[in-house]
mmCIF file of C-alpha atoms in Angstrom:
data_model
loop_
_atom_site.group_PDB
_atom_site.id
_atom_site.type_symbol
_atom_site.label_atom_id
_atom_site.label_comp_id
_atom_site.label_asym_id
_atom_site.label_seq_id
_atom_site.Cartn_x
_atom_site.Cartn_y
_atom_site.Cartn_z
ATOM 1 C CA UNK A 1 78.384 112.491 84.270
ATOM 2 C CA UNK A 2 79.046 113.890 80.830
ATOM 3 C CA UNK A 3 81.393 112.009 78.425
ATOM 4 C CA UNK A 4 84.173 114.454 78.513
ATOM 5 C CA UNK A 5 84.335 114.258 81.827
ATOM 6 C CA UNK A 6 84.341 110.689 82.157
ATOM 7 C CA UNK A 7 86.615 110.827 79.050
ATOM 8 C CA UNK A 8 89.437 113.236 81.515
ATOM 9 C CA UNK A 9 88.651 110.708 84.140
ATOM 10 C CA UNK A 10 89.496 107.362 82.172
ATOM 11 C CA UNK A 11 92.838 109.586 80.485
ATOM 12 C CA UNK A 12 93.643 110.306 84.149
ATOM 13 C CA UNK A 13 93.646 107.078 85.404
ATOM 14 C CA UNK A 14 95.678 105.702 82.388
ATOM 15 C CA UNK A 15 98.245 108.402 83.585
ATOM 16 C CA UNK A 16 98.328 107.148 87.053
ATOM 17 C CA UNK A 17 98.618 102.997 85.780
ATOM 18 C CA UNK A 18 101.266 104.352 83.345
ATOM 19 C CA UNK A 19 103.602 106.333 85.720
ATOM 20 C CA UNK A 20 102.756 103.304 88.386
ATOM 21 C CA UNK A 21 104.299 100.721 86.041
ATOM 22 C CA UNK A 22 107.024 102.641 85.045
ATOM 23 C CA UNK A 23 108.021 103.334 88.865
ATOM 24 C CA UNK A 24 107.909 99.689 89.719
ATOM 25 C CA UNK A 25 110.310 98.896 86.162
ATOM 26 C CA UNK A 26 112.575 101.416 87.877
ATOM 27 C CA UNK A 27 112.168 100.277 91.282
ATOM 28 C CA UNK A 28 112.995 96.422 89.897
ATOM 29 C CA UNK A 29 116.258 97.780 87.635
ATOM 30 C CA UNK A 30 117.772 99.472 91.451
ATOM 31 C CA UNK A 31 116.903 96.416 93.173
ATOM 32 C CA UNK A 32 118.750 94.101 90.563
ATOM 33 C CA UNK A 33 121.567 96.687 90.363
ATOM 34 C CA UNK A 34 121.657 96.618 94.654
ATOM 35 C CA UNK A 35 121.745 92.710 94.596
ATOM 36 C CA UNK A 36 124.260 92.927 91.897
ATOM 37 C CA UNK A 37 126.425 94.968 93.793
ATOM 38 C CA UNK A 38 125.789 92.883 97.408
ATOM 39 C CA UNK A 39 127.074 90.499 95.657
ATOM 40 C CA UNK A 40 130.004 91.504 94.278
ATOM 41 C CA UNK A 41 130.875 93.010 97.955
ATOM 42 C CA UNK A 42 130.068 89.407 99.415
ATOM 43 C CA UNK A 43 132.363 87.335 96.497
ATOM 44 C CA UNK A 44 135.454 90.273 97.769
ATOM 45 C CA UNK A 45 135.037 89.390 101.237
ATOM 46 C CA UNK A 46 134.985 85.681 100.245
ATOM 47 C CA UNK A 47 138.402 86.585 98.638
ATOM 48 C CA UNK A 48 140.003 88.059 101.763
ATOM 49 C CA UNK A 49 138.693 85.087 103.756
ATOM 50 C CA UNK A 50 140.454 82.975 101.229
ATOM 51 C CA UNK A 51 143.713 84.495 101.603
ATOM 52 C CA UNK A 52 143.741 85.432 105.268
ATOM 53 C CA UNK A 53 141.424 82.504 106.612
ATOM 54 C CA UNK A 54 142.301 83.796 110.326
ATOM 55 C CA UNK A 55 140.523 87.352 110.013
ATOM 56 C CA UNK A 56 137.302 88.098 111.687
ATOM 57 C CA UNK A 57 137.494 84.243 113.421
ATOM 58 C CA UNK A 58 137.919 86.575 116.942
ATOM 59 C CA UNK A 59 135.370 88.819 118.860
ATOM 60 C CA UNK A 60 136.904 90.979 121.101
ATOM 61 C CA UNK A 61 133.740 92.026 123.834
ATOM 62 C CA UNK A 62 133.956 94.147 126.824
ATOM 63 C CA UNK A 63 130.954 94.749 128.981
#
């Protein structure tokens, strides 16, 4: 194998490492934004427990 060729191949897979890394940073910022958010959904429903303590205490079931 020449050396520009195994010069495009090393370039190449710097690319590849690169646009891997920066796809798991974004993948890591949506996942801390999605737990973020769960958990902002999960402190309003502790609210609306906390003033009406009676809701979702029944199951209505028909089979």
């Amino acid at each position: 194998m020449d050396i520009a060729k195994l010069s495009m191949n090393m370039a190449q897979t710097n690319l590849l490492n690169d646009v891997g890394t920066t796809m798991l940073a974004k993948s890591l910022d949506m996942a801390e934004s999605l737990g973020a958010s769960v958990t902002e959904i999960l402190d309003s429903a502790a609210l609306e427990r906390s003033v009406n303590p009676d809701i979702g205490g029944n199951i209505d079931i028909r089979v």
